[in-house]
XYZ file of N, CA and C in Angstrom:
516
model
N -233.940 -66.145 -46.766
C -233.728 -66.421 -48.176
C -233.037 -65.311 -48.960
N -233.711 -63.968 -48.867
C -233.052 -62.909 -49.598
C -231.619 -62.904 -49.195
N -231.023 -63.164 -48.079
C -229.610 -63.164 -47.876
C -228.855 -64.205 -48.686
N -229.349 -65.073 -48.948
C -228.819 -66.167 -49.467
C -228.567 -65.580 -51.028
N -229.892 -65.050 -51.524
C -229.786 -64.882 -52.751
C -228.964 -63.388 -53.295
N -228.660 -62.736 -52.094
C -227.705 -61.727 -52.109
C -226.174 -61.957 -52.299
N -225.970 -63.034 -51.493
C -224.508 -63.676 -51.164
C -224.150 -64.458 -52.731
N -225.415 -65.093 -53.120
C -225.060 -65.905 -54.462
C -224.661 -64.742 -55.436
N -225.396 -63.759 -55.483
C -225.153 -62.340 -56.556
C -223.832 -61.934 -56.111
N -223.572 -61.651 -55.160
C -222.284 -61.142 -54.757
C -221.343 -61.771 -55.355
N -221.208 -63.615 -55.312
C -220.425 -64.483 -55.516
C -220.211 -64.551 -57.213
N -221.213 -64.189 -57.685
C -221.379 -64.489 -59.411
C -220.466 -63.370 -59.593
N -220.852 -62.077 -59.135
C -220.149 -60.785 -59.702
C -218.552 -60.868 -59.356
N -218.199 -61.390 -58.223
C -216.713 -61.648 -57.785
C -216.245 -62.505 -58.720
N -216.813 -63.563 -59.073
C -216.143 -64.652 -60.157
C -216.358 -63.694 -61.718
N -216.894 -63.334 -61.960
C -216.968 -62.492 -63.256
C -215.717 -61.449 -63.288
N -215.799 -60.697 -62.119
C -214.430 -59.798 -61.876
C -213.156 -60.548 -62.257
N -213.172 -61.740 -61.357
C -211.697 -62.364 -61.237
C -211.375 -63.015 -62.475
N -212.759 -63.877 -63.336
C -212.115 -63.915 -64.752
C -211.260 -63.001 -65.758
N -212.014 -61.663 -65.484
C -211.387 -60.541 -66.226
C -210.116 -60.327 -66.064
N -209.538 -60.201 -64.648
C -208.490 -59.570 -64.208
C -207.270 -60.946 -64.059
N -207.483 -62.305 -64.062
C -206.651 -63.079 -63.913
C -206.541 -63.943 -65.177
N -205.484 -64.592 -65.675
C -205.221 -65.355 -66.836
C -206.340 -66.695 -66.495
N -206.748 -67.355 -67.655
C -207.435 -68.539 -67.350
C -206.468 -69.816 -67.728
N -206.628 -70.821 -67.073
C -205.304 -71.724 -67.355
C -206.433 -72.936 -67.609
N -206.200 -73.475 -68.452
C -206.931 -74.672 -69.027
C -206.328 -75.792 -68.427
N -206.903 -76.736 -67.856
C -206.387 -77.958 -67.309
C -205.559 -78.996 -68.234
N -204.449 -79.324 -68.061
C -203.425 -80.273 -68.911
C -202.878 -79.267 -70.126
N -203.124 -77.946 -70.241
C -202.662 -77.039 -71.375
C -201.333 -76.902 -71.227
N -200.564 -76.338 -72.224
C -199.317 -76.242 -72.494
C -199.172 -74.465 -72.101
N -198.090 -74.060 -72.320
C -197.805 -72.557 -71.958
C -198.511 -71.760 -73.071
N -198.589 -72.267 -74.426
C -199.194 -71.548 -75.392
C -200.559 -71.351 -75.154
N -201.043 -72.852 -74.857
C -202.495 -72.771 -74.596
C -203.275 -71.765 -73.463
N -202.367 -71.697 -72.221
C -202.698 -70.563 -71.436
C -202.655 -69.186 -71.782
N -201.768 -68.955 -72.621
C -201.096 -67.634 -73.047
C -202.358 -67.385 -74.023
N -202.928 -68.404 -74.903
C -204.239 -68.182 -75.627
C -205.290 -67.776 -74.777
N -205.518 -68.340 -73.828
C -206.715 -68.128 -73.008
C -206.579 -67.011 -72.296
N -205.422 -66.638 -71.920
C -205.143 -65.177 -71.571
C -205.737 -63.799 -72.396
N -205.058 -64.020 -73.713
C -205.444 -63.274 -74.434
C -207.105 -63.038 -75.015
N -207.362 -64.266 -74.819
C -208.753 -64.490 -75.462
C -209.627 -63.515 -74.426
N -209.408 -63.649 -73.277
C -210.300 -62.665 -72.307
C -209.895 -61.447 -72.083
N -208.864 -61.087 -72.735
C -208.192 -59.557 -72.354
C -208.482 -58.524 -73.469
N -208.577 -57.376 -73.042
C -208.920 -56.584 -73.789
C -207.659 -55.817 -74.347
N -207.811 -55.358 -75.890
C -206.213 -54.707 -76.128
C -206.768 -53.458 -76.634
N -205.627 -52.719 -76.584
C -205.875 -51.067 -77.193
C -204.610 -51.011 -78.011
N -204.397 -50.159 -78.939
C -203.098 -49.612 -79.558
C -202.515 -48.469 -78.705
N -201.356 -48.754 -78.845
C -200.681 -47.211 -78.092
C -199.074 -46.860 -79.476
N -199.106 -45.727 -79.068
C -197.818 -45.179 -79.824
C -196.781 -45.797 -79.869
N -195.961 -46.292 -80.916
C -194.521 -46.706 -80.973
C -193.544 -46.080 -80.027
N -193.921 -44.691 -80.272
C -192.855 -44.048 -79.514
C -193.638 -42.636 -78.819
N -193.041 -42.146 -77.918
C -193.718 -41.400 -76.954
C -193.107 -39.785 -77.991
N -193.550 -38.724 -77.533
C -193.580 -37.299 -77.986
C -191.848 -37.185 -78.470
N -191.431 -37.402 -77.189
C -189.538 -36.874 -77.106
C -188.935 -38.059 -78.055
N -189.277 -39.133 -77.975
C -188.505 -40.181 -78.591
C -188.714 -40.014 -80.131
N -190.130 -39.382 -80.601
C -190.482 -39.109 -81.893
C -189.590 -38.125 -82.423
N -189.482 -37.194 -81.507
C -188.413 -35.866 -81.838
C -187.116 -36.198 -82.285
N -186.490 -36.934 -81.438
C -185.300 -37.657 -81.650
C -185.095 -38.482 -83.001
N -185.940 -39.054 -83.038
C -186.235 -40.252 -84.196
C -186.286 -39.019 -85.357
N -186.930 -38.420 -85.708
C -187.172 -37.457 -86.844
C -185.836 -36.660 -86.869
N -185.318 -36.245 -86.052
C -184.042 -35.856 -86.118
C -182.979 -36.655 -86.813
N -182.840 -37.715 -86.112
C -181.832 -38.740 -86.829
C -181.977 -39.066 -88.048
N -183.537 -39.382 -88.816
C -183.774 -39.803 -89.970
C -183.405 -38.355 -90.936
N -183.424 -36.948 -90.118
C -183.081 -36.232 -90.954
C -181.740 -35.928 -91.351
N -180.701 -36.189 -90.459
C -179.334 -36.145 -90.618
C -179.019 -37.349 -91.645
N -179.445 -38.652 -91.183
C -179.046 -39.499 -92.145
C -179.647 -39.194 -93.652
N -180.686 -38.811 -93.800
C -181.302 -38.413 -95.036
C -180.543 -37.274 -95.734
N -180.046 -36.004 -94.944
C -179.751 -35.135 -95.450
C -177.867 -35.442 -96.212
N -177.381 -36.246 -95.383
C -175.989 -36.601 -95.432
C -175.537 -37.885 -96.095
N -176.930 -38.383 -96.703
C -176.867 -39.851 -97.168
C -176.097 -40.902 -96.450
N -176.247 -40.816 -94.967
C -175.597 -41.920 -94.447
C -176.175 -43.660 -94.755
N -175.082 -44.484 -95.011
C -175.682 -45.724 -95.759
C -176.184 -46.555 -94.225
N -177.259 -45.918 -93.446
C -177.595 -46.936 -92.287
C -179.208 -46.684 -92.488
N -179.800 -47.751 -91.796
C -181.146 -47.266 -91.521
C -181.571 -47.420 -90.011
N -182.674 -46.998 -89.406
C -182.848 -46.397 -88.127
C -184.271 -47.300 -87.766
N -184.182 -48.076 -86.732
C -185.301 -48.969 -86.555
C -185.666 -48.569 -85.018
N -187.150 -48.163 -84.816
C -187.594 -47.634 -83.294
C -187.655 -49.110 -82.484
N -187.532 -48.978 -81.060
C -188.246 -49.992 -80.306
C -188.028 -51.257 -80.775
N -186.749 -51.836 -80.806
C -186.347 -53.176 -81.232
C -186.300 -53.817 -79.875
N -186.440 -55.420 -79.826
C -186.192 -56.163 -78.759
C -184.705 -56.440 -79.058
N -184.029 -56.548 -77.999
C -182.531 -57.074 -78.040
C -182.471 -58.435 -78.590
N -183.206 -59.341 -78.310
C -183.374 -60.763 -78.643
C -183.669 -61.089 -80.229
N -183.876 -59.797 -81.161
C -183.989 -59.613 -82.387
C -182.571 -59.360 -83.012
N -181.551 -58.711 -82.295
C -180.454 -58.289 -82.875
C -179.602 -58.960 -82.326
N -179.583 -59.573 -81.185
C -178.513 -60.375 -80.498
C -178.537 -61.880 -80.436
N -177.675 -62.443 -80.314
C -177.769 -64.071 -79.969
C -176.614 -64.496 -79.573
N -176.951 -65.541 -78.651
C -176.035 -66.335 -77.758
C -176.442 -67.723 -77.483
N -175.340 -68.332 -77.461
C -175.667 -70.002 -76.935
C -175.929 -70.136 -75.536
N -175.923 -68.976 -74.708
C -176.229 -69.029 -73.316
C -177.556 -68.972 -73.012
N -178.441 -69.713 -72.790
C -179.769 -69.650 -72.608
C -180.470 -68.509 -71.595
N -179.506 -68.900 -70.163
C -180.015 -67.843 -69.287
C -179.621 -66.459 -69.579
N -178.397 -66.281 -70.419
C -178.151 -64.707 -71.239
C -179.325 -64.405 -71.848
N -179.442 -65.393 -72.948
C -180.695 -64.536 -73.787
C -181.932 -64.497 -73.360
N -182.208 -65.273 -72.337
C -183.460 -64.972 -71.254
C -183.499 -63.553 -70.790
N -182.155 -63.377 -70.303
C -181.826 -62.105 -69.926
C -181.931 -60.739 -70.701
N -181.868 -60.937 -71.969
C -181.822 -59.510 -72.718
C -183.335 -59.525 -73.616
N -183.492 -60.954 -73.960
C -184.767 -61.211 -75.092
C -185.848 -60.284 -74.851
N -186.227 -59.756 -73.775
C -187.530 -59.034 -73.667
C -187.066 -57.522 -73.452
N -185.954 -56.960 -73.543
C -185.771 -55.804 -72.993
C -185.408 -54.919 -74.552
N -185.968 -53.815 -74.654
C -185.757 -53.096 -75.891
C -184.809 -51.926 -75.684
N -184.419 -51.909 -76.940
C -183.965 -50.275 -77.225
C -184.324 -49.248 -77.949
N -184.308 -48.311 -77.445
C -185.131 -47.213 -78.453
C -184.584 -46.962 -79.999
N -183.584 -47.358 -80.403
C -183.269 -47.258 -81.531
C -182.006 -47.970 -82.057
N -182.280 -48.972 -83.237
C -181.270 -49.630 -83.325
C -180.729 -48.868 -85.014
N -179.368 -48.847 -85.006
C -178.873 -48.060 -86.239
C -178.120 -49.501 -86.852
N -178.732 -50.010 -88.249
C -178.171 -50.858 -88.703
C -177.352 -50.589 -90.545
N -176.259 -51.242 -90.754
C -175.857 -51.039 -91.985
C -176.911 -51.259 -93.122
N -176.287 -51.153 -94.052
C -177.195 -51.570 -95.632
C -177.621 -52.776 -95.614
N -176.991 -53.846 -95.083
C -177.367 -55.235 -94.889
C -178.303 -55.538 -93.583
N -178.621 -54.648 -93.017
C -179.436 -54.607 -91.894
C -178.312 -55.650 -90.769
N -177.468 -55.218 -90.746
C -176.481 -55.721 -89.699
C -176.351 -54.596 -88.268
N -177.004 -54.950 -87.401
C -176.970 -53.588 -86.169
C -175.519 -53.256 -86.024
N -175.397 -52.021 -86.033
C -173.842 -51.231 -85.805
C -174.032 -50.788 -84.433
N -174.996 -49.912 -84.170
C -175.260 -49.293 -82.995
C -176.745 -49.263 -82.505
N -176.631 -48.846 -81.216
C -177.818 -48.774 -80.337
C -177.890 -47.516 -79.804
N -179.081 -46.846 -79.895
C -179.415 -45.310 -79.444
C -180.316 -45.482 -78.159
N -180.176 -45.016 -77.181
C -180.855 -45.217 -75.768
C -181.372 -43.821 -75.418
N -182.494 -43.183 -75.406
C -182.738 -41.792 -75.210
C -183.238 -41.940 -73.604
N -182.372 -41.363 -72.846
C -182.804 -41.328 -71.463
C -183.864 -40.367 -70.965
N -184.982 -40.251 -71.409
C -186.227 -39.715 -71.254
C -186.382 -39.713 -69.996
N -187.598 -38.605 -69.748
C -188.299 -38.386 -68.342
C -188.780 -39.888 -67.511
N -189.666 -40.376 -68.412
C -190.260 -41.884 -67.818
C -188.856 -43.130 -67.604
N -187.600 -42.582 -68.194
C -186.859 -43.925 -68.298
C -186.095 -44.265 -66.965
N -186.236 -43.533 -65.821
C -185.543 -43.583 -64.527
C -186.555 -44.520 -63.667
N -187.547 -45.019 -64.100
C -188.295 -45.859 -63.311
C -187.985 -47.239 -62.716
N -188.007 -47.973 -61.629
C -187.863 -48.902 -60.972
C -186.471 -49.106 -61.285
N -185.978 -50.253 -61.880
C -184.515 -50.542 -61.897
C -183.741 -50.243 -63.350
N -183.955 -49.195 -63.705
C -183.705 -48.729 -65.061
C -182.283 -48.876 -65.195
N -181.348 -48.646 -64.405
C -180.211 -48.491 -64.264
C -179.450 -50.049 -64.593
N -180.004 -50.874 -63.882
C -179.596 -52.323 -64.121
C -180.004 -52.610 -65.452
N -181.054 -52.409 -65.727
C -181.632 -52.666 -67.319
C -180.605 -52.367 -68.362
N -180.574 -51.220 -68.142
C -179.553 -50.281 -69.205
C -178.105 -50.903 -69.154
N -177.407 -51.370 -67.768
C -176.279 -51.915 -67.846
C -176.448 -53.084 -68.443
N -177.432 -53.889 -68.327
C -177.306 -55.353 -69.162
C -177.422 -54.933 -70.537
N -178.425 -53.902 -70.925
C -178.494 -53.772 -72.773
C -176.827 -53.434 -73.138
N -176.184 -52.229 -72.285
C -175.221 -51.990 -72.707
C -173.960 -52.803 -72.807
N -173.974 -53.776 -71.650
C -173.038 -54.600 -71.901
C -173.226 -55.633 -73.010
N -174.346 -56.388 -73.073
C -174.550 -57.187 -74.005
C -174.372 -56.851 -75.641
N -174.743 -55.426 -76.053
C -174.375 -54.644 -77.075
C -172.991 -54.639 -77.215
N -172.397 -54.323 -76.355
C -170.962 -53.840 -76.490
C -170.068 -55.213 -76.528
N -170.944 -56.541 -76.193
C -169.715 -57.571 -76.181
C -170.297 -58.130 -77.568
N -171.277 -57.705 -78.428
C -171.814 -58.156 -79.520
C -170.951 -57.156 -80.705
N -170.108 -56.316 -80.202
C -169.424 -55.238 -81.210
C -170.309 -54.325 -81.418
N -171.808 -54.093 -80.916
C -172.651 -53.002 -81.067
C -172.318 -51.715 -80.232
N -172.119 -50.552 -81.023
C -171.872 -49.262 -80.438
C -173.031 -49.018 -79.606
N -172.972 -48.125 -78.246
C -174.089 -47.826 -77.562
C -173.907 -46.692 -77.141
N -175.123 -45.743 -77.719
C -175.062 -44.283 -77.187
C -176.264 -44.000 -76.172
N -175.887 -43.473 -75.363
C -176.711 -42.802 -74.254
C -177.265 -41.479 -74.589
N -178.271 -40.738 -74.588
C -178.553 -39.533 -75.289
C -179.759 -38.942 -74.189
N -178.877 -38.076 -73.524
C -179.662 -37.469 -72.128
C -181.046 -36.903 -72.680
N -182.166 -36.925 -71.476
C -183.279 -36.183 -72.017
C -183.319 -34.654 -72.658
N -182.263 -33.735 -72.078
C -182.000 -32.442 -72.574
C -180.970 -32.538 -73.362
N -181.243 -33.116 -74.779
C -179.859 -33.195 -75.178
C -179.255 -31.966 -76.281
N -178.064 -31.533 -76.575
C -177.882 -30.702 -77.414
C -177.132 -31.014 -78.319
N -176.209 -30.384 -79.125
C -175.280 -30.642 -80.156
C -174.432 -31.471 -79.591
N -173.785 -31.030 -78.655
C -172.688 -31.674 -77.970
C -172.827 -33.271 -77.487
N -174.210 -33.872 -77.036
C -174.334 -34.940 -76.790
C -174.670 -35.586 -78.089
N -174.867 -35.324 -79.165
C -175.241 -35.761 -80.128
C -173.978 -36.103 -81.191
N -173.158 -35.329 -80.853
C -171.722 -35.354 -81.894
C -171.159 -36.596 -82.155
N -170.705 -37.551 -80.802
C -170.631 -38.847 -80.775
C -171.245 -39.691 -81.768
N -172.535 -39.526 -81.849
C -173.372 -40.218 -82.800
C -173.275 -39.789 -84.024
N -173.042 -38.378 -84.580
C -172.666 -38.071 -86.093
C -171.505 -38.347 -86.139
N -170.788 -38.433 -85.412
C -169.449 -39.043 -85.649
C -168.964 -40.013 -85.921
N -170.153 -41.109 -85.508
C -170.070 -42.583 -85.747
C -170.847 -42.430 -87.151
N -171.797 -41.975 -87.534
C -172.573 -42.205 -88.879
C -170.895 -41.606 -89.834
N -170.658 -40.596 -89.389
C -169.243 -40.406 -90.393
C -168.377 -41.510 -90.658
N -168.094 -42.168 -89.277
C -167.270 -43.473 -89.490
C -167.815 -44.478 -90.485
N -168.947 -44.555 -90.230
C -169.803 -45.880 -91.179
C -169.555 -45.354 -92.667
N -169.963 -44.157 -92.817
C -170.295 -43.612 -94.254
C -168.474 -44.059 -94.821
N -167.587 -43.447 -94.065
C -166.173 -43.725 -94.702
C -166.030 -45.099 -94.880
N -166.544 -46.233 -93.996
C -166.107 -47.500 -94.160
C -167.089 -47.915 -95.145
N -168.067 -47.598 -95.313
C -169.223 -48.143 -96.443
C -168.637 -47.687 -97.900
N -168.077 -46.203 -97.757
C -167.949 -45.685 -99.119
C -166.414 -45.964 -100.147
């Protein structure tokens, strides 16, 4: 009898653990119902928008933009689905969940450039393919794409500063 009770306790504990780690699906529910059920049982925690090295680059870009009064805005961590559109559903799904480190937009909030910082954690898994997708989609939309290496110097940032000068001349 004690063995049955012990087995029952173990099964209940396993059931509780599994309910915390796997999404709950409600019978007959749609995707949003299933997503809501998953969110209801999950714990969420805040995390920084940018890591320390991204923040350093962001602060530098803001400093340059403010110092020289460039007519642009800089937005960090933007999903490509927010700045690109296409009638091709498959292509949209390919870019929708991908994020870029910084979007440079003009005064009308039209994106004109993207900055990808190639920091230490950037080369995980299939990052090269993800970056190729981002770069191609941006370039097809007429958005300039800048890769900034993890250990950047003034030389690596010069094309971006030149771009700011170009936008400034165009707006002025």
